[in-house]
PDB file of N, CA and C in Angstrom:
ATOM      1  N   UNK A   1     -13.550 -20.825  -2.473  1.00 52.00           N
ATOM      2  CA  UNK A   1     -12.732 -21.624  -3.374  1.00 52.00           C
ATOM      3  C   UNK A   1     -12.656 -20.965  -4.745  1.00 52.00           C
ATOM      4  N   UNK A   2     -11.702 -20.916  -5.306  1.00 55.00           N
ATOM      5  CA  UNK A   2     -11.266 -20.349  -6.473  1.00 55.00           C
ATOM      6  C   UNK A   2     -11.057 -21.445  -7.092  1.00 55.00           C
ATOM      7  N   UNK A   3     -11.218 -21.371  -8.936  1.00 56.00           N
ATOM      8  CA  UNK A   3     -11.357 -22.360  -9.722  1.00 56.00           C
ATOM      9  C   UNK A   3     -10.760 -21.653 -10.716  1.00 56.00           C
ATOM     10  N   UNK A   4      -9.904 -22.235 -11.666  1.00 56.00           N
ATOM     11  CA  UNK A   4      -9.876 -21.901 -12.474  1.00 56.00           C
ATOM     12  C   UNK A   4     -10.760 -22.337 -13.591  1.00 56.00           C
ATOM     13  N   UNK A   5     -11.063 -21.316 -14.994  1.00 60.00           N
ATOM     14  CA  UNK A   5     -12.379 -21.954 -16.021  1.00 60.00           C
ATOM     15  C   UNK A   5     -11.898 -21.814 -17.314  1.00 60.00           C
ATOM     16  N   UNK A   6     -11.156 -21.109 -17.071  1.00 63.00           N
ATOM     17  CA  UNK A   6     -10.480 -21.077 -18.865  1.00 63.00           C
ATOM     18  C   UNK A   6      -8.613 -20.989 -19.262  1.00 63.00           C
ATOM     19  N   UNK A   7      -8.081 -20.143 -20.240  1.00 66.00           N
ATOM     20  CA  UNK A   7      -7.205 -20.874 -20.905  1.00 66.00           C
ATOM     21  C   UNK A   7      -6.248 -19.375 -20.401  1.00 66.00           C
ATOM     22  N   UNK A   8      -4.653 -19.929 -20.007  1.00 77.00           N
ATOM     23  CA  UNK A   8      -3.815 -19.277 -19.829  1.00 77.00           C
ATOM     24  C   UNK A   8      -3.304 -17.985 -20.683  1.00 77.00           C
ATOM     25  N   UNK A   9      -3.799 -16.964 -21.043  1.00 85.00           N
ATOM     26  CA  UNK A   9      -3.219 -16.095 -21.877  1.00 85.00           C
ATOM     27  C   UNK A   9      -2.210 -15.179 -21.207  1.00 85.00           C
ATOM     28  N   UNK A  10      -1.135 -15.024 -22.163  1.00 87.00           N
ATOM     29  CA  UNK A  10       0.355 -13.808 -22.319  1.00 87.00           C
ATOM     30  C   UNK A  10       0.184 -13.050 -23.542  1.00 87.00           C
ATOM     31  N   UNK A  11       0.595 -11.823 -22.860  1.00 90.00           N
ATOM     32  CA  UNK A  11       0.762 -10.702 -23.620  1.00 90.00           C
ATOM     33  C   UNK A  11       2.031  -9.772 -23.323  1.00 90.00           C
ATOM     34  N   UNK A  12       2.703  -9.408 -24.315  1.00 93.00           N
ATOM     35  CA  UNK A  12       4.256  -8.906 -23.947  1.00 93.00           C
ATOM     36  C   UNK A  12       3.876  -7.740 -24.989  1.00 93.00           C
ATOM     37  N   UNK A  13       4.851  -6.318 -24.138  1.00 93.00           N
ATOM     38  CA  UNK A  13       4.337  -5.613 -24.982  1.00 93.00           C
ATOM     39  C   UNK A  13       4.905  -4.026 -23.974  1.00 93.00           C
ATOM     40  N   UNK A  14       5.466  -2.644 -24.686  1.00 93.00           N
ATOM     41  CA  UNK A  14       5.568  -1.775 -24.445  1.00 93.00           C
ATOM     42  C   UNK A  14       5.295  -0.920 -23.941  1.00 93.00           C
ATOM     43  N   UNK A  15       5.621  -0.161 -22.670  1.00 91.00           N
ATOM     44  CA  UNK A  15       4.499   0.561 -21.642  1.00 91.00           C
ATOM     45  C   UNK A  15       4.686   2.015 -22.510  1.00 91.00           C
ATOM     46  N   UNK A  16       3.902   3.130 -22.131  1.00 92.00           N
ATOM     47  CA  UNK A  16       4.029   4.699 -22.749  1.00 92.00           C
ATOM     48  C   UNK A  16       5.822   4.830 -22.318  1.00 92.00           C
ATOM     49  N   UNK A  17       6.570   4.440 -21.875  1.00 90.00           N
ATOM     50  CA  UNK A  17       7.758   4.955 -21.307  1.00 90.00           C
ATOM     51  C   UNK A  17       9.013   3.959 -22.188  1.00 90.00           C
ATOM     52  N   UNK A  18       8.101   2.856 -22.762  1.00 90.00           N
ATOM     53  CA  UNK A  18       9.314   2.105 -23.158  1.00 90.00           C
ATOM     54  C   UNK A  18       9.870   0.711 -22.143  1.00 90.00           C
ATOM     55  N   UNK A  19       8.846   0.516 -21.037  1.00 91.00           N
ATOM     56  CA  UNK A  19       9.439  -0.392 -20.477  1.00 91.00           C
ATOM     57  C   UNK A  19       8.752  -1.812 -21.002  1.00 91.00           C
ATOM     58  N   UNK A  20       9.150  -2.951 -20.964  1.00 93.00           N
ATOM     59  CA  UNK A  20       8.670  -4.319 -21.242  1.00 93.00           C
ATOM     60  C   UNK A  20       7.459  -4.783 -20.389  1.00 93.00           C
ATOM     61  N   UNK A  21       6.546  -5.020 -20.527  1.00 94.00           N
ATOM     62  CA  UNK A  21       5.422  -5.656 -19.513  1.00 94.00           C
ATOM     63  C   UNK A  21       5.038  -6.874 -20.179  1.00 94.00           C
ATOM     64  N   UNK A  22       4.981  -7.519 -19.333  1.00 92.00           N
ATOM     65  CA  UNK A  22       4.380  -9.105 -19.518  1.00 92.00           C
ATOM     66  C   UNK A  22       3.499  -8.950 -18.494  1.00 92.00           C
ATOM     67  N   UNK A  23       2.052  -9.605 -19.067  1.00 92.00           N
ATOM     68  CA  UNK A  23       1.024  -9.314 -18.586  1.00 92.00           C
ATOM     69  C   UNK A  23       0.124 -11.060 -18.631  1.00 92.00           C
ATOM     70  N   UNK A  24       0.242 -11.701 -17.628  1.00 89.00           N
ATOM     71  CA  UNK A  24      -0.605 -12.993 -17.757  1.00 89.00           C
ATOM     72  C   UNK A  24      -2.017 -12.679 -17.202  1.00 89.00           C
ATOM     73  N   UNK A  25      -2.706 -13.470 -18.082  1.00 89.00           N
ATOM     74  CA  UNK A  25      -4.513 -12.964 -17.698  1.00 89.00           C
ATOM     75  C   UNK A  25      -5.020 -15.087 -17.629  1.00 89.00           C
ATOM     76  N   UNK A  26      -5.637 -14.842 -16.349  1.00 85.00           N
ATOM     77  CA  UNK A  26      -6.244 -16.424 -16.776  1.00 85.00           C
ATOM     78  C   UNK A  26      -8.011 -15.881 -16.232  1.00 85.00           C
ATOM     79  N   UNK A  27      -8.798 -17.000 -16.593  1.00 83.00           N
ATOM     80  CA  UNK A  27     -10.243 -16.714 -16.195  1.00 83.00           C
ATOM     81  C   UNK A  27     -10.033 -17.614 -14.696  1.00 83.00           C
ATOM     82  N   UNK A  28     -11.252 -17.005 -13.960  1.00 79.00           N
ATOM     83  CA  UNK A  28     -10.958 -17.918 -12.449  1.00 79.00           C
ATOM     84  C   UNK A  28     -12.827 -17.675 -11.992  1.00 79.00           C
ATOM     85  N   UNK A  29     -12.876 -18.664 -11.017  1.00 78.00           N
ATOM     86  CA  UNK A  29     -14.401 -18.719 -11.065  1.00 78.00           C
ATOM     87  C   UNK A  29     -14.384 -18.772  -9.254  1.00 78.00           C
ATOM     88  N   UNK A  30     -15.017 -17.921  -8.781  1.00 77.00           N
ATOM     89  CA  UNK A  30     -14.643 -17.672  -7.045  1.00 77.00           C
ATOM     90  C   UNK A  30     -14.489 -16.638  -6.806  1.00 77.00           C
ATOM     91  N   UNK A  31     -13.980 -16.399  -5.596  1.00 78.00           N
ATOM     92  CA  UNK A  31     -13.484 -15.056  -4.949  1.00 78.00           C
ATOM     93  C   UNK A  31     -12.021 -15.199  -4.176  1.00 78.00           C
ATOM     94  N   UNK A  32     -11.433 -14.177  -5.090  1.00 78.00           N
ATOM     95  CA  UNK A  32     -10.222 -14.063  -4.696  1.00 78.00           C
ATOM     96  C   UNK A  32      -9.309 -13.049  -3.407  1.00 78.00           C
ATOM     97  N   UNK A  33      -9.040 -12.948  -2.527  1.00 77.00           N
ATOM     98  CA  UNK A  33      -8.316 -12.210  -1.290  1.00 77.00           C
ATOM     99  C   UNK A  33      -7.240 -12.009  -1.552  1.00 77.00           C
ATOM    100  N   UNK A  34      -6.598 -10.785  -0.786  1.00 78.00           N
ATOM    101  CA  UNK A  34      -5.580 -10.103  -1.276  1.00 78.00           C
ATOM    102  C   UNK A  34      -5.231  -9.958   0.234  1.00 78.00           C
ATOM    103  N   UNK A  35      -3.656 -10.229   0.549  1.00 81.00           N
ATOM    104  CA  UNK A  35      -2.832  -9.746   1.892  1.00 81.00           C
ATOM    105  C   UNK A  35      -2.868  -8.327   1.834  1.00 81.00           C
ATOM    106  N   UNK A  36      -2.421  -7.933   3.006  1.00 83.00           N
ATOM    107  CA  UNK A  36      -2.286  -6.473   3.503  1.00 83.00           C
ATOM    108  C   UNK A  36      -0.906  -6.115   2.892  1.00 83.00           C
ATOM    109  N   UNK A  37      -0.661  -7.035   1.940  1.00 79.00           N
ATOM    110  CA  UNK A  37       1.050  -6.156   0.685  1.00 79.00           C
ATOM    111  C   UNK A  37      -0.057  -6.165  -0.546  1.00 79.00           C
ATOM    112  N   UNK A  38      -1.107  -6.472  -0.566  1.00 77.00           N
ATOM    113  CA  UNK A  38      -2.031  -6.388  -1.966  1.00 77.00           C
ATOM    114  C   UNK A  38      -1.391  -7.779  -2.728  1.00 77.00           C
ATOM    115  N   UNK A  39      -1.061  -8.862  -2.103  1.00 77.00           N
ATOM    116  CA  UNK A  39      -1.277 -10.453  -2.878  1.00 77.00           C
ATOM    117  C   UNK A  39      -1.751 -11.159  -2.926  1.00 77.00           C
ATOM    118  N   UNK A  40      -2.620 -11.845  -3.566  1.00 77.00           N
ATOM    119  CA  UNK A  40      -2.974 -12.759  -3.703  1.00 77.00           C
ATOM    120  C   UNK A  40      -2.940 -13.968  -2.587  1.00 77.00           C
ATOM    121  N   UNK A  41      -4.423 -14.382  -2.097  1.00 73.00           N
ATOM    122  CA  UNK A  41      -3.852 -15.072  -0.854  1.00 73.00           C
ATOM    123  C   UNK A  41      -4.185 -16.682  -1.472  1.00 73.00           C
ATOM    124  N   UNK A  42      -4.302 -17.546  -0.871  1.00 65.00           N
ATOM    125  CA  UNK A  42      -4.956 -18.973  -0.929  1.00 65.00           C
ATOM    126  C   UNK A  42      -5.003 -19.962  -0.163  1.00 65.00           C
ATOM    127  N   UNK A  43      -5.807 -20.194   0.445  1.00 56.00           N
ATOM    128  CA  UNK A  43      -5.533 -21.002   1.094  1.00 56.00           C
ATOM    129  C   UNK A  43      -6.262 -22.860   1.038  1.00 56.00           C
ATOM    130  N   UNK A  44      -6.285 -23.289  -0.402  1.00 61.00           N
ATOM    131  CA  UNK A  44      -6.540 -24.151  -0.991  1.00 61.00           C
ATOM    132  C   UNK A  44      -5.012 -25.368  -1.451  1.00 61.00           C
ATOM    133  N   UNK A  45      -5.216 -25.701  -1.169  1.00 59.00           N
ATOM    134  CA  UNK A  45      -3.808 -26.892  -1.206  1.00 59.00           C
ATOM    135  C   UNK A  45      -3.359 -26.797  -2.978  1.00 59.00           C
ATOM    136  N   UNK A  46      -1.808 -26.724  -2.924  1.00 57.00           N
ATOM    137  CA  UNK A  46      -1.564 -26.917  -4.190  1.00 57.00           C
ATOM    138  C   UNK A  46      -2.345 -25.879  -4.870  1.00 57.00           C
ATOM    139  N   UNK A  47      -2.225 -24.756  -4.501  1.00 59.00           N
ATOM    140  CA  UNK A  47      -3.336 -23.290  -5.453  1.00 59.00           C
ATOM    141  C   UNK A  47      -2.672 -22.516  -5.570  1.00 59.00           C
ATOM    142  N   UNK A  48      -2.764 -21.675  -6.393  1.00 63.00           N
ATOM    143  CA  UNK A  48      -1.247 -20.380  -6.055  1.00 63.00           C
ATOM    144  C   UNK A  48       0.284 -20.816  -6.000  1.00 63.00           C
ATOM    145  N   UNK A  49       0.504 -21.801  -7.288  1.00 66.00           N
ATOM    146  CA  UNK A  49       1.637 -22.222  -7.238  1.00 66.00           C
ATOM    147  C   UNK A  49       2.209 -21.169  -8.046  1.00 66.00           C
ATOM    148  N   UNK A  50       1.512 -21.019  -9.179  1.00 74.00           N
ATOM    149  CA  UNK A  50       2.247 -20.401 -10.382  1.00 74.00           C
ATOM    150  C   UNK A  50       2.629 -18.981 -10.003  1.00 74.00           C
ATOM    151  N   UNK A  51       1.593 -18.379  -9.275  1.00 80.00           N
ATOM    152  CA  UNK A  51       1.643 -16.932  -8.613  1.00 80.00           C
ATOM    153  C   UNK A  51       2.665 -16.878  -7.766  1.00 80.00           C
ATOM    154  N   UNK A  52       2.949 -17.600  -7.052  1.00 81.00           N
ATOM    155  CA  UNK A  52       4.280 -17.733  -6.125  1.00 81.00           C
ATOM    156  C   UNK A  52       5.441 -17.883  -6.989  1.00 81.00           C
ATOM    157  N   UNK A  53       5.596 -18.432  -7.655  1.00 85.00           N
ATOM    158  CA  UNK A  53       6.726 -18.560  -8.787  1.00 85.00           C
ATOM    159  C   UNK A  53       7.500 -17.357  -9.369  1.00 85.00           C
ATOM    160  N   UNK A  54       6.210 -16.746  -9.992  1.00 87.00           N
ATOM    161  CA  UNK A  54       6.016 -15.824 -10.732  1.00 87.00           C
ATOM    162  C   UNK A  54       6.610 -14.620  -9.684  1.00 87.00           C
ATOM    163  N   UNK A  55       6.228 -14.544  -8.337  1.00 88.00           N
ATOM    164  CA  UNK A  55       6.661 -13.774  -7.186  1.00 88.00           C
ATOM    165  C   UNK A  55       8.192 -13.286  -7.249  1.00 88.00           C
ATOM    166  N   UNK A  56       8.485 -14.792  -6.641  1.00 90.00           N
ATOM    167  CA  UNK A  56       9.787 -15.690  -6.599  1.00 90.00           C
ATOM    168  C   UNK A  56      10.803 -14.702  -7.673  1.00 90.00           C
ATOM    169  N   UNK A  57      10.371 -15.026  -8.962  1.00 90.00           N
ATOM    170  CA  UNK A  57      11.319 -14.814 -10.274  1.00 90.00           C
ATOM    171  C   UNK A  57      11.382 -13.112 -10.465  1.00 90.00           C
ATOM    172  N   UNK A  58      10.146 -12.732  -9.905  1.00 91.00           N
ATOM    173  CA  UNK A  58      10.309 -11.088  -9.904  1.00 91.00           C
ATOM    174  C   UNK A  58      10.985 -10.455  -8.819  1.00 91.00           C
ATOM    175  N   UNK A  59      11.019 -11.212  -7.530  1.00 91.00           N
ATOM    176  CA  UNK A  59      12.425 -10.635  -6.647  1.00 91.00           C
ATOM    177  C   UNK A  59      13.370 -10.772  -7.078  1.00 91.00           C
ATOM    178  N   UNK A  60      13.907 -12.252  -7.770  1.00 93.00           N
ATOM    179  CA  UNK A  60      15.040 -12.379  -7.819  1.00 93.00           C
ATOM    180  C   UNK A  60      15.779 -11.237  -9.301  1.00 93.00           C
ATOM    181  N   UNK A  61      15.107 -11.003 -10.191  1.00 92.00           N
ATOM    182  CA  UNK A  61      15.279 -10.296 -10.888  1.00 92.00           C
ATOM    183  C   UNK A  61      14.562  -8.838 -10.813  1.00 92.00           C
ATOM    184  N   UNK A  62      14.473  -8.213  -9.333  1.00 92.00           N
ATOM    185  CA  UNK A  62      13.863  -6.942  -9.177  1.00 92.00           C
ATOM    186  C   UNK A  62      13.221  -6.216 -10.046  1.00 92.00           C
ATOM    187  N   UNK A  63      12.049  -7.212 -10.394  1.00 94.00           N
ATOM    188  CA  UNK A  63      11.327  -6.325 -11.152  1.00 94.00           C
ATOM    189  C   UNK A  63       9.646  -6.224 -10.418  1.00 94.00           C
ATOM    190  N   UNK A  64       8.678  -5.245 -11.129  1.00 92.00           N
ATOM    191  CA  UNK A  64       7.710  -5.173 -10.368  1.00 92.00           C
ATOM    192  C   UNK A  64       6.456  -5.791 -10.483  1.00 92.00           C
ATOM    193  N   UNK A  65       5.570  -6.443  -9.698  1.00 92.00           N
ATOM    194  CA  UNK A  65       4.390  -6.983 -10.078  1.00 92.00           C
ATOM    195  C   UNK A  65       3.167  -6.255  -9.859  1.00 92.00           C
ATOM    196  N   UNK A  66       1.999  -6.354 -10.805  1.00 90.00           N
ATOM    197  CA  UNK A  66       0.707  -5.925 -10.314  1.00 90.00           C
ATOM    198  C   UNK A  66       0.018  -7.156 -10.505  1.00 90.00           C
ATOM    199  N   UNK A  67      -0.969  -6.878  -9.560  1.00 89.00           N
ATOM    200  CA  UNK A  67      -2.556  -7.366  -9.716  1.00 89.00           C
ATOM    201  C   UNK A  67      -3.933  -6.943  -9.909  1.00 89.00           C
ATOM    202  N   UNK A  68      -4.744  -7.569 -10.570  1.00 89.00           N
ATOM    203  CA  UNK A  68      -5.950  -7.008 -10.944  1.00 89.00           C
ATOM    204  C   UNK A  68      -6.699  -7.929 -11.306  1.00 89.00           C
ATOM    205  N   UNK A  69      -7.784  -8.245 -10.959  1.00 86.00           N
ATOM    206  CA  UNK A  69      -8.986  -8.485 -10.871  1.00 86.00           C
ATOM    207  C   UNK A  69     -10.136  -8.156 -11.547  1.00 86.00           C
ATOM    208  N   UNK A  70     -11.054  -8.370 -12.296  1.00 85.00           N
ATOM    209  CA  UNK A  70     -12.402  -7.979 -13.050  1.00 85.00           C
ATOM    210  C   UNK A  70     -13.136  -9.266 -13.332  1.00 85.00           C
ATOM    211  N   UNK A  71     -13.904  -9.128 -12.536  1.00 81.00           N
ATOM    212  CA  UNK A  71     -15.200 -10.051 -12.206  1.00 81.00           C
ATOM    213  C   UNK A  71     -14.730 -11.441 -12.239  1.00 81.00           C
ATOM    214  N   UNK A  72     -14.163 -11.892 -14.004  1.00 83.00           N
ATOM    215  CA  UNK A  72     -13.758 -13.301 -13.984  1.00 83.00           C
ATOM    216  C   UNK A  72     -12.604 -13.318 -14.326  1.00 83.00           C
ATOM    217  N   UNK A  73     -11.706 -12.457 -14.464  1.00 87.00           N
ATOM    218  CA  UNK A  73     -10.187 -12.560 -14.811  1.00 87.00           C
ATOM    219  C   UNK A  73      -9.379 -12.461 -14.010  1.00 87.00           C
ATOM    220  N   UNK A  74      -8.319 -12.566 -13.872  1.00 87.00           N
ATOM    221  CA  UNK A  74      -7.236 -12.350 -12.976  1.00 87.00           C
ATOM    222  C   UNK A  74      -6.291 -12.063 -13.596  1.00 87.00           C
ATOM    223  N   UNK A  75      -5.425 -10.882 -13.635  1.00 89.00           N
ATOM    224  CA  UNK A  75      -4.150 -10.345 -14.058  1.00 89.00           C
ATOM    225  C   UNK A  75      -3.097 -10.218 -13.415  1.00 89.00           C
ATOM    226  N   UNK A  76      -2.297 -10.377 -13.950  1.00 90.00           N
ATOM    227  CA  UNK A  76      -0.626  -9.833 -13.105  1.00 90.00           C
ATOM    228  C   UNK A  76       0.110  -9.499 -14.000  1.00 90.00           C
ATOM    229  N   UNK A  77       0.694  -8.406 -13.683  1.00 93.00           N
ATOM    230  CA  UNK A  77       1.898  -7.552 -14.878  1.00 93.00           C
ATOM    231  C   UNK A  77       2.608  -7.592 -14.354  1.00 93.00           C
ATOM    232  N   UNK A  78       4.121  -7.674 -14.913  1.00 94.00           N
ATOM    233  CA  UNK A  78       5.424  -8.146 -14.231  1.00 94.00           C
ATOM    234  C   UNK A  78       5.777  -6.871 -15.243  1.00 94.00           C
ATOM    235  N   UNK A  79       6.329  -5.924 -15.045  1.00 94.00           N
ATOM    236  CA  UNK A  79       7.084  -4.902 -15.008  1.00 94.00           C
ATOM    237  C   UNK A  79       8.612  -4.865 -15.014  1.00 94.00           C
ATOM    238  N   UNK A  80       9.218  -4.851 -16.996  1.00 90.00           N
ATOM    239  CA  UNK A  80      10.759  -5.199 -15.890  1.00 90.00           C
ATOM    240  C   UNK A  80      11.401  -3.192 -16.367  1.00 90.00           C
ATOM    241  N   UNK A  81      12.182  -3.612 -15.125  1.00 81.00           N
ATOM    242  CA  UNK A  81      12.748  -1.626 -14.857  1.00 81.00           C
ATOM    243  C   UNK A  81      13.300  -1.457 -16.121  1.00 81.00           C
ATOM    244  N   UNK A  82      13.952  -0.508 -15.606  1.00 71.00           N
ATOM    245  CA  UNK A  82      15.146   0.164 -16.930  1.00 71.00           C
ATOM    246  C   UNK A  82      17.033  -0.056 -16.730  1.00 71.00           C
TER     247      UNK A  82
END
């Protein structure tokens, strides 16, 4: 079970190339699994809404996502192209 423990932070901001990254970081308390595309899995009711969203809005506007992980954080950078 994954929990979240602390407070939603955004950060927007310029890659070495000039592209836009938005980067959401939240704290999470658990262990998190990743599908065989490297996503984020859950299988907790009502969990992984926002991450799906966030999915959602980056197909529809083809842009790219990462994930990352460190001990108690959880990241995702949304990458938009050129």
């Amino acid at each position: 079970n994954v929990q979240i423990t602390g407070i939603l932070f955004f950060f927007m901001y310029l890659n070495n190339k000039g592209r836009l990254v938005l980067l959401i970081k939240n704290r999470y308390d658990g262990e998190i699994t990743f599908d065989n595309e490297n996503k984020p899995t859950n299988l907790q009711e009502n969990h992984g809404i926002g991450t799906k969203s966030i999915e959602e809005f980056a197909k529809r506007n083809d842009l790219l996502l990462q994930y990352n992980i460190d001990k108690t954080i959880f990241e995702i950078s949304i990458l938009f192209k050129e």
